[in-house]
PDB file of C-alpha atoms and ligand atoms in Angstrom:
ATOM      1  CA  MET A  71    -221.590  -6.697 -39.852  1.00 34.00           C
ATOM      2  CA  ASP A  72    -218.937  -8.589 -37.913  1.00 42.00           C
ATOM      3  CA  ASP A  73    -219.161 -10.100 -34.453  1.00 43.00           C
ATOM      4  CA  GLU A  74    -217.552  -7.075 -32.822  1.00 41.00           C
ATOM      5  CA  GLN A  75    -220.264  -4.794 -34.198  1.00 36.00           C
ATOM      6  CA  ALA A  76    -222.962  -7.337 -33.363  1.00 41.00           C
ATOM      7  CA  ALA A  77    -221.830  -7.048 -29.771  1.00 39.00           C
ATOM      8  CA  ASP A  78    -223.477  -3.584 -29.478  1.00 38.00           C
ATOM      9  CA  GLY A  79    -220.531  -2.553 -27.321  1.00 42.00           C
ATOM     10  CA  SER A  80    -221.508  -5.041 -24.591  1.00 77.00           C
ATOM     11  CA  GLY A  81    -218.760  -7.208 -23.150  1.00 94.00           C
ATOM     12  CA  ARG A  82    -221.182  -9.926 -22.126  1.00 97.00           C
ATOM     13  CA  LEU A  83    -222.847 -10.026 -25.518  1.00 97.00           C
ATOM     14  CA  HIS A  84    -219.447 -10.331 -27.139  1.00 97.00           C
ATOM     15  CA  VAL A  85    -218.664 -13.301 -24.897  1.00 98.00           C
ATOM     16  CA  CYS A  86    -222.065 -14.912 -25.670  1.00 98.00           C
ATOM     17  CA  VAL A  87    -221.278 -14.741 -29.384  1.00 98.00           C
ATOM     18  CA  ALA A  88    -217.657 -15.874 -29.137  1.00 98.00           C
ATOM     19  CA  ALA A  89    -218.425 -18.741 -26.728  1.00 98.00           C
ATOM     20  CA  ALA A  90    -221.433 -20.008 -28.741  1.00 98.00           C
ATOM     21  CA  LYS A  91    -219.394 -19.985 -31.947  1.00 98.00           C
ATOM     22  CA  ARG A  92    -216.415 -21.644 -30.306  1.00 98.00           C
ATOM     23  CA  GLY A  93    -218.568 -24.363 -28.718  1.00 98.00           C
ATOM     24  CA  GLY A  94    -220.660 -24.877 -31.840  1.00 98.00           C
ATOM     25  CA  ARG A  95    -217.648 -25.222 -34.090  1.00 98.00           C
ATOM     26  CA  ALA A  96    -216.134 -27.805 -31.749  1.00 98.00           C
ATOM     27  CA  ALA A  97    -219.390 -29.807 -31.872  1.00 98.00           C
ATOM     28  CA  LEU A  98    -219.466 -29.503 -35.662  1.00 98.00           C
ATOM     29  CA  ASP A  99    -216.072 -31.256 -35.838  1.00 98.00           C
ATOM     30  CA  SER A 100    -217.772 -34.459 -34.572  1.00 97.00           C
ATOM     31  CA  PHE A 101    -221.116 -34.024 -36.372  1.00 98.00           C
ATOM     32  CA  ARG A 102    -222.074 -37.049 -38.516  1.00 97.00           C
ATOM     33  CA  SER A 103    -219.128 -39.025 -37.122  1.00 94.00           C
ATOM     34  CA  GLU A 104    -219.241 -42.278 -35.148  1.00 90.00           C
ATOM     35  CA  LEU A 105    -220.564 -41.257 -31.706  1.00 89.00           C
ATOM     36  CA  LEU A 106    -220.990 -43.195 -28.495  1.00 87.00           C
ATOM     37  CA  VAL A 107    -224.510 -42.241 -27.376  1.00 87.00           C
ATOM     38  CA  GLU A 108    -225.424 -42.634 -23.705  1.00 87.00           C
ATOM     39  CA  THR A 109    -228.916 -42.232 -22.327  1.00 87.00           C
ATOM     40  CA  LYS A 110    -229.890 -40.278 -19.221  1.00 81.00           C
ATOM     41  CA  ALA A 111    -232.736 -40.719 -16.734  1.00 80.00           C
ATOM     42  CA  GLY A 112    -235.458 -40.067 -19.358  1.00 80.00           C
ATOM     43  CA  GLY A 113    -234.652 -43.235 -21.354  1.00 80.00           C
ATOM     44  CA  PRO A 114    -233.658 -43.817 -24.989  1.00 79.00           C
ATOM     45  CA  MET A 115    -234.768 -40.361 -26.199  1.00 81.00           C
ATOM     46  CA  ASP A 116    -232.810 -38.580 -23.434  1.00 81.00           C
ATOM     47  CA  ALA A 117    -229.434 -38.798 -25.145  1.00 83.00           C
ATOM     48  CA  VAL A 118    -226.015 -37.386 -24.326  1.00 88.00           C
ATOM     49  CA  THR A 119    -222.574 -37.794 -25.869  1.00 93.00           C
ATOM     50  CA  ALA A 120    -219.035 -36.989 -24.835  1.00 96.00           C
ATOM     51  CA  VAL A 121    -219.283 -34.071 -27.262  1.00 97.00           C
ATOM     52  CA  ASP A 122    -222.079 -32.440 -25.213  1.00 97.00           C
ATOM     53  CA  ARG A 123    -219.889 -32.603 -22.097  1.00 97.00           C
ATOM     54  CA  ALA A 124    -216.702 -31.432 -23.811  1.00 97.00           C
ATOM     55  CA  VAL A 125    -218.461 -28.501 -25.485  1.00 98.00           C
ATOM     56  CA  GLN A 126    -220.026 -27.384 -22.198  1.00 98.00           C
ATOM     57  CA  GLU A 127    -216.561 -27.400 -20.604  1.00 98.00           C
ATOM     58  CA  LEU A 128    -215.146 -25.394 -23.506  1.00 98.00           C
ATOM     59  CA  VAL A 129    -217.914 -22.789 -23.255  1.00 98.00           C
ATOM     60  CA  PHE A 130    -217.620 -22.597 -19.455  1.00 98.00           C
ATOM     61  CA  ASP A 131    -213.842 -22.099 -19.765  1.00 98.00           C
ATOM     62  CA  HIS A 132    -214.382 -19.340 -22.286  1.00 98.00           C
ATOM     63  CA  VAL A 133    -216.839 -17.556 -19.981  1.00 98.00           C
ATOM     64  CA  ALA A 134    -214.615 -18.045 -16.916  1.00 97.00           C
ATOM     65  CA  ASP A 135    -211.639 -16.485 -18.733  1.00 97.00           C
ATOM     66  CA  GLU A 136    -213.627 -13.257 -19.075  1.00 96.00           C
ATOM     67  CA  TYR A 137    -216.003 -13.340 -16.074  1.00 97.00           C
ATOM     68  CA  PRO A 138    -214.481 -15.668 -13.469  1.00 97.00           C
ATOM     69  CA  ASP A 139    -216.816 -14.563 -10.649  1.00 97.00           C
ATOM     70  CA  ASP A 140    -220.120 -15.142 -12.487  1.00 97.00           C
ATOM     71  CA  ALA A 141    -222.339 -18.177 -11.826  1.00 98.00           C
ATOM     72  CA  VAL A 142    -222.669 -20.713 -14.660  1.00 98.00           C
ATOM     73  CA  VAL A 143    -225.765 -22.809 -15.332  1.00 98.00           C
ATOM     74  CA  GLY A 144    -225.521 -25.725 -17.756  1.00 98.00           C
ATOM     75  CA  GLU A 145    -227.281 -28.921 -18.750  1.00 96.00           C
ATOM     76  CA  GLU A 146    -224.432 -31.374 -18.321  1.00 95.00           C
ATOM     77  CA  ASP A 147    -222.680 -32.799 -15.276  1.00 92.00           C
ATOM     78  CA  ASP A 148    -222.748 -30.982 -11.947  1.00 90.00           C
ATOM     79  CA  ALA A 149    -223.175 -27.410 -13.174  1.00 95.00           C
ATOM     80  CA  LEU A 150    -225.825 -25.202 -11.495  1.00 97.00           C
ATOM     81  CA  LYS A 151    -229.305 -26.132 -12.759  1.00 98.00           C
ATOM     82  CA  ARG A 152    -231.210 -22.891 -12.073  1.00 97.00           C
ATOM     83  CA  VAL A 153    -230.471 -19.260 -12.818  1.00 98.00           C
ATOM     84  CA  PRO A 154    -229.897 -17.518  -9.466  1.00 98.00           C
ATOM     85  CA  ASP A 155    -232.342 -14.705  -8.647  1.00 97.00           C
ATOM     86  CA  GLU A 156    -229.503 -12.299  -7.906  1.00 97.00           C
ATOM     87  CA  GLY A 157    -226.186 -11.454  -9.512  1.00 97.00           C
ATOM     88  CA  ALA A 158    -224.554 -12.211 -12.841  1.00 97.00           C
ATOM     89  CA  ALA A 159    -225.027 -15.663 -14.369  1.00 97.00           C
ATOM     90  CA  TRP A 160    -224.542 -17.534 -17.636  1.00 98.00           C
ATOM     91  CA  VAL A 161    -226.831 -20.189 -19.075  1.00 98.00           C
ATOM     92  CA  VAL A 162    -225.384 -22.732 -21.481  1.00 98.00           C
ATOM     93  CA  ASP A 163    -226.808 -25.565 -23.551  1.00 98.00           C
ATOM     94  CA  PRO A 164    -223.746 -26.998 -25.314  1.00 98.00           C
ATOM     95  CA  ILE A 165    -225.861 -28.901 -27.853  1.00 98.00           C
ATOM     96  CA  ASP A 166    -229.563 -28.161 -27.865  1.00 98.00           C
ATOM     97  CA  GLY A 167    -231.128 -30.808 -30.087  1.00 98.00           C
ATOM     98  CA  THR A 168    -228.865 -33.713 -29.154  1.00 97.00           C
ATOM     99  CA  ASN A 169    -231.299 -36.195 -30.692  1.00 95.00           C
ATOM    100  CA  ASN A 170    -231.072 -34.353 -34.001  1.00 97.00           C
ATOM    101  CA  TYR A 171    -227.278 -34.194 -33.623  1.00 97.00           C
ATOM    102  CA  VAL A 172    -226.909 -37.941 -33.080  1.00 96.00           C
ATOM    103  CA  HIS A 173    -229.278 -38.673 -35.981  1.00 95.00           C
ATOM    104  CA  GLY A 174    -227.186 -36.482 -38.321  1.00 97.00           C
ATOM    105  CA  ASP A 175    -229.941 -33.816 -38.584  1.00 98.00           C
ATOM    106  CA  GLY A 176    -228.440 -30.312 -38.679  1.00 98.00           C
ATOM    107  CA  VAL A 177    -231.074 -28.620 -36.485  1.00 98.00           C
ATOM    108  CA  TRP A 178    -229.088 -28.174 -33.254  1.00 98.00           C
ATOM    109  CA  MET A 179    -227.511 -25.179 -31.569  1.00 98.00           C
ATOM    110  CA  THR A 180    -224.999 -24.066 -29.017  1.00 98.00           C
ATOM    111  CA  SER A 181    -226.848 -21.629 -26.767  1.00 98.00           C
ATOM    112  CA  VAL A 182    -225.268 -19.055 -24.433  1.00 98.00           C
ATOM    113  CA  ALA A 183    -227.128 -16.380 -22.459  1.00 98.00           C
ATOM    114  CA  ALA A 184    -225.952 -13.834 -19.905  1.00 98.00           C
ATOM    115  CA  CYS A 185    -228.337 -12.938 -17.064  1.00 97.00           C
ATOM    116  CA  ARG A 186    -228.446 -10.228 -14.430  1.00 96.00           C
ATOM    117  CA  ASP A 187    -230.664 -10.748 -11.370  1.00 96.00           C
ATOM    118  CA  GLY A 188    -232.512 -13.629 -13.027  1.00 96.00           C
ATOM    119  CA  GLU A 189    -233.245 -11.853 -16.324  1.00 95.00           C
ATOM    120  CA  PRO A 190    -231.434 -12.348 -19.640  1.00 97.00           C
ATOM    121  CA  VAL A 191    -229.451  -9.333 -20.853  1.00 97.00           C
ATOM    122  CA  ALA A 192    -227.640 -10.887 -23.826  1.00 98.00           C
ATOM    123  CA  ALA A 193    -227.917 -14.075 -25.851  1.00 98.00           C
ATOM    124  CA  ALA A 194    -226.401 -15.962 -28.763  1.00 98.00           C
ATOM    125  CA  ASN A 195    -227.713 -19.131 -30.395  1.00 98.00           C
ATOM    126  CA  TYR A 196    -225.389 -20.611 -33.003  1.00 99.00           C
ATOM    127  CA  ALA A 197    -226.533 -23.328 -35.430  1.00 98.00           C
ATOM    128  CA  PRO A 198    -223.216 -24.595 -36.834  1.00 98.00           C
ATOM    129  CA  ALA A 199    -224.575 -26.918 -39.545  1.00 98.00           C
ATOM    130  CA  ALA A 200    -226.405 -24.006 -41.177  1.00 98.00           C
ATOM    131  CA  ASP A 201    -223.843 -21.440 -39.964  1.00 98.00           C
ATOM    132  CA  ASP A 202    -226.749 -19.346 -38.641  1.00 98.00           C
ATOM    133  CA  LEU A 203    -226.067 -17.019 -35.708  1.00 98.00           C
ATOM    134  CA  TYR A 204    -228.910 -15.442 -33.724  1.00 98.00           C
ATOM    135  CA  VAL A 205    -227.840 -12.635 -31.388  1.00 98.00           C
ATOM    136  CA  ALA A 206    -229.518 -10.108 -29.083  1.00 98.00           C
ATOM    137  CA  GLY A 207    -228.224  -7.562 -26.591  1.00 97.00           C
ATOM    138  CA  ASP A 208    -230.430  -4.594 -25.748  1.00 96.00           C
ATOM    139  CA  GLY A 209    -230.640  -3.187 -29.271  1.00 96.00           C
ATOM    140  CA  GLY A 210    -232.765  -5.715 -31.133  1.00 98.00           C
ATOM    141  CA  THR A 211    -232.204  -9.196 -32.535  1.00 98.00           C
ATOM    142  CA  ARG A 212    -229.962 -10.052 -35.460  1.00 98.00           C
ATOM    143  CA  ARG A 213    -229.666 -13.165 -37.599  1.00 98.00           C
ATOM    144  CA  ASN A 214    -226.285 -13.402 -39.299  1.00 98.00           C
ATOM    145  CA  GLY A 215    -225.767  -9.698 -38.658  1.00 98.00           C
ATOM    146  CA  GLU A 216    -229.066  -8.590 -40.211  1.00 98.00           C
ATOM    147  CA  PRO A 217    -231.876  -7.108 -38.088  1.00 98.00           C
ATOM    148  CA  ALA A 218    -234.588  -9.681 -37.401  1.00 98.00           C
ATOM    149  CA  THR A 219    -238.197  -9.222 -36.348  1.00 98.00           C
ATOM    150  CA  THR A 220    -241.078 -11.529 -35.543  1.00 98.00           C
ATOM    151  CA  SER A 221    -243.658 -12.360 -38.208  1.00 98.00           C
ATOM    152  CA  ASP A 222    -246.601 -10.016 -38.703  1.00 98.00           C
ATOM    153  CA  ALA A 223    -249.156 -12.792 -39.223  1.00 98.00           C
ATOM    154  CA  ALA A 224    -252.181 -12.060 -37.056  1.00 98.00           C
ATOM    155  CA  SER A 225    -254.625 -14.833 -37.844  1.00 98.00           C
ATOM    156  CA  PRO A 226    -254.228 -18.015 -35.751  1.00 98.00           C
ATOM    157  CA  GLU A 227    -255.165 -20.000 -38.891  1.00 98.00           C
ATOM    158  CA  ALA A 228    -251.916 -18.745 -40.436  1.00 98.00           C
ATOM    159  CA  PHE A 229    -249.715 -19.654 -37.451  1.00 98.00           C
ATOM    160  CA  LEU A 230    -246.912 -22.249 -37.461  1.00 98.00           C
ATOM    161  CA  VAL A 231    -246.728 -23.443 -33.847  1.00 98.00           C
ATOM    162  CA  ASN A 232    -243.904 -25.504 -32.326  1.00 98.00           C
ATOM    163  CA  PRO A 233    -244.647 -27.371 -29.070  1.00 98.00           C
ATOM    164  CA  ILE A 234    -241.668 -27.818 -26.706  1.00 98.00           C
ATOM    165  CA  PHE A 235    -241.832 -30.767 -24.310  1.00 97.00           C
ATOM    166  CA  GLY A 236    -239.484 -33.246 -22.704  1.00 94.00           C
ATOM    167  CA  VAL A 237    -239.663 -37.019 -22.800  1.00 91.00           C
ATOM    168  CA  SER A 238    -241.418 -37.870 -19.508  1.00 92.00           C
ATOM    169  CA  ALA A 239    -244.829 -39.578 -19.598  1.00 93.00           C
ATOM    170  CA  ALA A 240    -246.454 -36.446 -18.156  1.00 94.00           C
ATOM    171  CA  ASP A 241    -244.826 -34.255 -20.816  1.00 96.00           C
ATOM    172  CA  ARG A 242    -245.958 -36.671 -23.564  1.00 95.00           C
ATOM    173  CA  ARG A 243    -249.572 -36.466 -22.387  1.00 96.00           C
ATOM    174  CA  GLU A 244    -249.461 -32.673 -22.461  1.00 97.00           C
ATOM    175  CA  LEU A 245    -247.716 -32.760 -25.864  1.00 98.00           C
ATOM    176  CA  ALA A 246    -250.556 -34.875 -27.284  1.00 98.00           C
ATOM    177  CA  ARG A 247    -253.141 -32.381 -25.980  1.00 97.00           C
ATOM    178  CA  VAL A 248    -251.208 -29.420 -27.389  1.00 98.00           C
ATOM    179  CA  VAL A 249    -250.678 -31.091 -30.790  1.00 98.00           C
ATOM    180  CA  ASP A 250    -254.407 -31.760 -31.008  1.00 98.00           C
ATOM    181  CA  THR A 251    -255.175 -28.095 -30.272  1.00 98.00           C
ATOM    182  CA  VAL A 252    -252.593 -26.840 -32.768  1.00 98.00           C
ATOM    183  CA  CYS A 253    -254.106 -29.046 -35.478  1.00 98.00           C
ATOM    184  CA  SER A 254    -257.648 -27.913 -34.781  1.00 98.00           C
ATOM    185  CA  GLU A 255    -257.146 -24.194 -33.997  1.00 98.00           C
ATOM    186  CA  PHE A 256    -253.936 -23.046 -35.696  1.00 98.00           C
ATOM    187  CA  GLY A 257    -252.354 -23.160 -39.147  1.00 98.00           C
ATOM    188  CA  ASP A 258    -249.854 -26.011 -38.853  1.00 98.00           C
ATOM    189  CA  LEU A 259    -247.554 -27.866 -36.500  1.00 98.00           C
ATOM    190  CA  ARG A 260    -243.766 -27.744 -36.407  1.00 98.00           C
ATOM    191  CA  ARG A 261    -241.618 -29.798 -34.044  1.00 97.00           C
ATOM    192  CA  VAL A 262    -238.030 -28.970 -34.869  1.00 98.00           C
ATOM    193  CA  GLY A 263    -236.459 -30.973 -32.012  1.00 97.00           C
ATOM    194  CA  CYS A 264    -234.416 -28.073 -30.640  1.00 98.00           C
ATOM    195  CA  ALA A 265    -236.110 -25.639 -28.262  1.00 98.00           C
ATOM    196  CA  GLN A 266    -233.618 -22.856 -28.938  1.00 98.00           C
ATOM    197  CA  ALA A 267    -234.074 -23.262 -32.709  1.00 99.00           C
ATOM    198  CA  ALA A 268    -237.844 -22.949 -32.259  1.00 99.00           C
ATOM    199  CA  LEU A 269    -237.449 -19.778 -30.159  1.00 99.00           C
ATOM    200  CA  SER A 270    -234.873 -18.364 -32.589  1.00 99.00           C
ATOM    201  CA  GLY A 271    -237.414 -19.133 -35.309  1.00 98.00           C
ATOM    202  CA  VAL A 272    -240.114 -17.108 -33.555  1.00 99.00           C
ATOM    203  CA  ALA A 273    -237.640 -14.236 -33.194  1.00 98.00           C
ATOM    204  CA  THR A 274    -236.997 -14.186 -36.944  1.00 98.00           C
ATOM    205  CA  GLY A 275    -240.478 -14.930 -38.289  1.00 98.00           C
ATOM    206  CA  GLU A 276    -239.697 -18.523 -39.303  1.00 98.00           C
ATOM    207  CA  LEU A 277    -242.470 -19.563 -36.877  1.00 98.00           C
ATOM    208  CA  GLU A 278    -245.313 -17.633 -35.231  1.00 98.00           C
ATOM    209  CA  ALA A 279    -245.211 -19.328 -31.818  1.00 98.00           C
ATOM    210  CA  THR A 280    -243.687 -21.933 -29.541  1.00 98.00           C
ATOM    211  CA  VAL A 281    -245.783 -23.440 -26.785  1.00 98.00           C
ATOM    212  CA  SER A 282    -245.155 -25.421 -23.642  1.00 98.00           C
ATOM    213  CA  THR A 283    -247.444 -26.008 -20.669  1.00 98.00           C
ATOM    214  CA  VAL A 284    -244.742 -27.451 -18.373  1.00 97.00           C
ATOM    215  CA  ARG A 285    -241.721 -25.932 -16.662  1.00 97.00           C
ATOM    216  CA  LEU A 286    -238.816 -26.014 -19.112  1.00 98.00           C
ATOM    217  CA  ASN A 287    -235.111 -26.000 -18.315  1.00 97.00           C
ATOM    218  CA  ASP A 288    -233.365 -22.640 -18.245  1.00 98.00           C
ATOM    219  CA  TRP A 289    -230.803 -23.741 -20.865  1.00 98.00           C
ATOM    220  CA  ASP A 290    -233.624 -24.599 -23.288  1.00 98.00           C
ATOM    221  CA  THR A 291    -235.334 -21.225 -22.937  1.00 98.00           C
ATOM    222  CA  VAL A 292    -233.448 -18.214 -21.545  1.00 98.00           C
ATOM    223  CA  ALA A 293    -231.445 -17.250 -24.648  1.00 98.00           C
ATOM    224  CA  GLY A 294    -234.376 -17.812 -27.001  1.00 98.00           C
ATOM    225  CA  VAL A 295    -236.838 -15.830 -24.914  1.00 98.00           C
ATOM    226  CA  HIS A 296    -234.438 -12.877 -24.986  1.00 98.00           C
ATOM    227  CA  LEU A 297    -234.163 -13.181 -28.785  1.00 98.00           C
ATOM    228  CA  VAL A 298    -237.973 -13.222 -29.120  1.00 99.00           C
ATOM    229  CA  ARG A 299    -238.495 -10.162 -26.910  1.00 98.00           C
ATOM    230  CA  GLN A 300    -235.722  -8.165 -28.546  1.00 98.00           C
ATOM    231  CA  ALA A 301    -237.279  -8.998 -31.938  1.00 98.00           C
ATOM    232  CA  GLY A 302    -240.622  -7.483 -30.863  1.00 98.00           C
ATOM    233  CA  GLY A 303    -242.357 -10.670 -29.731  1.00 98.00           C
ATOM    234  CA  ARG A 304    -243.888 -11.698 -26.435  1.00 98.00           C
ATOM    235  CA  ALA A 305    -243.066 -14.452 -23.938  1.00 98.00           C
ATOM    236  CA  THR A 306    -245.430 -15.395 -21.116  1.00 98.00           C
ATOM    237  CA  ASP A 307    -246.120 -18.356 -18.901  1.00 98.00           C
ATOM    238  CA  VAL A 308    -249.073 -20.613 -19.635  1.00 98.00           C
ATOM    239  CA  HIS A 309    -251.442 -18.170 -17.884  1.00 98.00           C
ATOM    240  CA  GLY A 310    -250.331 -15.130 -19.898  1.00 98.00           C
ATOM    241  CA  ASP A 311    -248.121 -13.583 -17.184  1.00 98.00           C
ATOM    242  CA  ARG A 312    -244.632 -12.380 -18.084  1.00 98.00           C
ATOM    243  CA  TRP A 313    -242.268 -15.360 -18.448  1.00 98.00           C
ATOM    244  CA  THR A 314    -239.221 -15.589 -16.193  1.00 97.00           C
ATOM    245  CA  PRO A 315    -236.902 -18.582 -15.610  1.00 96.00           C
ATOM    246  CA  GLY A 316    -238.845 -21.033 -13.455  1.00 95.00           C
ATOM    247  CA  SER A 317    -242.248 -20.107 -14.887  1.00 98.00           C
ATOM    248  CA  THR A 318    -244.742 -22.874 -15.557  1.00 97.00           C
ATOM    249  CA  GLY A 319    -245.076 -23.177 -19.297  1.00 98.00           C
ATOM    250  CA  LEU A 320    -243.838 -20.874 -22.018  1.00 98.00           C
ATOM    251  CA  ILE A 321    -245.836 -19.234 -24.771  1.00 98.00           C
ATOM    252  CA  ALA A 322    -243.491 -17.231 -27.003  1.00 99.00           C
ATOM    253  CA  SER A 323    -245.044 -15.594 -30.021  1.00 99.00           C
ATOM    254  CA  ASN A 324    -244.992 -12.738 -32.478  1.00 98.00           C
ATOM    255  CA  GLY A 325    -247.471 -11.026 -30.138  1.00 98.00           C
ATOM    256  CA  GLU A 326    -250.178 -10.733 -32.781  1.00 98.00           C
ATOM    257  CA  ALA A 327    -252.579 -13.317 -31.307  1.00 98.00           C
ATOM    258  CA  HIS A 328    -250.993 -14.009 -27.940  1.00 98.00           C
ATOM    259  CA  GLY A 329    -254.321 -14.010 -26.095  1.00 98.00           C
ATOM    260  CA  ALA A 330    -255.673 -16.645 -28.469  1.00 98.00           C
ATOM    261  CA  LEU A 331    -252.630 -18.826 -27.768  1.00 98.00           C
ATOM    262  CA  VAL A 332    -253.046 -18.513 -23.990  1.00 98.00           C
ATOM    263  CA  ASP A 333    -256.781 -19.219 -24.261  1.00 98.00           C
ATOM    264  CA  ALA A 334    -256.116 -22.274 -26.409  1.00 98.00           C
ATOM    265  CA  PHE A 335    -253.349 -23.875 -24.348  1.00 97.00           C
ATOM    266  CA  GLU A 336    -253.959 -22.861 -20.709  1.00 94.00           C
ATOM    267  CA  PRO A 337    -254.821 -26.104 -18.917  1.00 88.00           C
ATOM    268  CA  ALA A 338    -258.335 -26.345 -17.509  1.00 83.00           C
ATOM    269  CA  GLU A 339    -258.415 -25.916 -13.705  1.00 73.00           C
TER     270      GLU A 339
HETATM  271  C1  LIG B1183    -234.184 -30.881 -25.821  1.00 68.86           C
HETATM  272  C2  LIG B1183    -234.603 -30.240 -27.120  1.00 68.86           C
HETATM  273  C3  LIG B1183    -236.023 -30.625 -27.469  1.00 68.86           C
HETATM  274  C4  LIG B1183    -236.991 -30.250 -26.361  1.00 68.86           C
HETATM  275  C5  LIG B1183    -236.569 -30.856 -25.045  1.00 68.86           C
HETATM  276  C6  LIG B1183    -235.123 -30.473 -24.722  1.00 68.86           C
HETATM  277  P1  LIG B1183    -231.532 -31.402 -25.589  1.00 68.86           P
HETATM  278  O1  LIG B1183    -232.871 -30.475 -25.448  1.00 68.86           O
HETATM  279  O2  LIG B1183    -234.529 -28.832 -27.035  1.00 68.86           O
HETATM  280  O3  LIG B1183    -236.441 -29.960 -28.645  1.00 68.86           O
HETATM  281  O4  LIG B1183    -238.272 -30.710 -26.721  1.00 68.86           O
HETATM  282  O5  LIG B1183    -237.413 -30.379 -24.027  1.00 68.86           O
HETATM  283  O6  LIG B1183    -234.733 -31.120 -23.527  1.00 68.86           O
HETATM  284  O7  LIG B1183    -231.715 -32.537 -24.638  1.00 68.86           O
HETATM  285  O8  LIG B1183    -231.422 -31.822 -27.001  1.00 68.86           O
HETATM  286  O9  LIG B1183    -230.463 -30.449 -25.151  1.00 68.86           O
HETATM  287 CA1  LIG B1184    -231.657 -28.564 -24.589  1.00 68.86          CA
HETATM  288 CA1  LIG B1185    -228.373 -30.218 -24.531  1.00 68.86          CA
END
């Protein structure tokens, strides 16, 4: 199936796919080359490169060519930082997994989602190093054109769980608590270093769950949550209520033991 068919007839889905592929391919041109790495407010692990900024601009330009009146949310520079509650908006992470990217590890993605009134309606995550494309409109999730569904594993002991946290001291403390719980109550830990790759992995059965107990950025989550839901999985906040951008925490899973995940990771009052 080609990209046109993958678009399910939706103009916005088509733009998600085309913009993610265009941005991802541009980033791939500089992958494993000499890069000037700057650090942001979070310190040495909060990295950014000129490629991140250039790819965001490329993706924004692509979106603006087709939907000039829509709001655009993006990680870099002075773009909007929150999905508006009303109207049409786009959410872009030009390189999700910048630390992997600068280390020459191929697990990174260009992520583009389209939202309507604060909810995702279409999403594309493109992993250029693997040439893997994860796409969802309103007719299910596809990986490289093939229908994808979440895993059917039901026993927590068989779950691969990926925690998603930032680099602040508070996030690190929560990460340590979550890692401990994964190791004692679930099958095994994964930490792929790219939030959108982890969510894409839940959507396709590569992982059973991703977990965070803190508020995550919209560009790290919105596209992937849509992929998970369209693949038959579930995404809630840390208390088990339906996840929306701005929620505290994110538990995205195959839905088979979601209650056990919430019980395990919900912080004590
Ligand atoms: C980061 C990655 C990482 C996650 C962080 C994100 P970036 O995004 O997705 O896996 O743990 O919370 O900030 O900075 O590489 O775009
Ligand atoms: Ca990111
Ligand atoms: Ca990024």
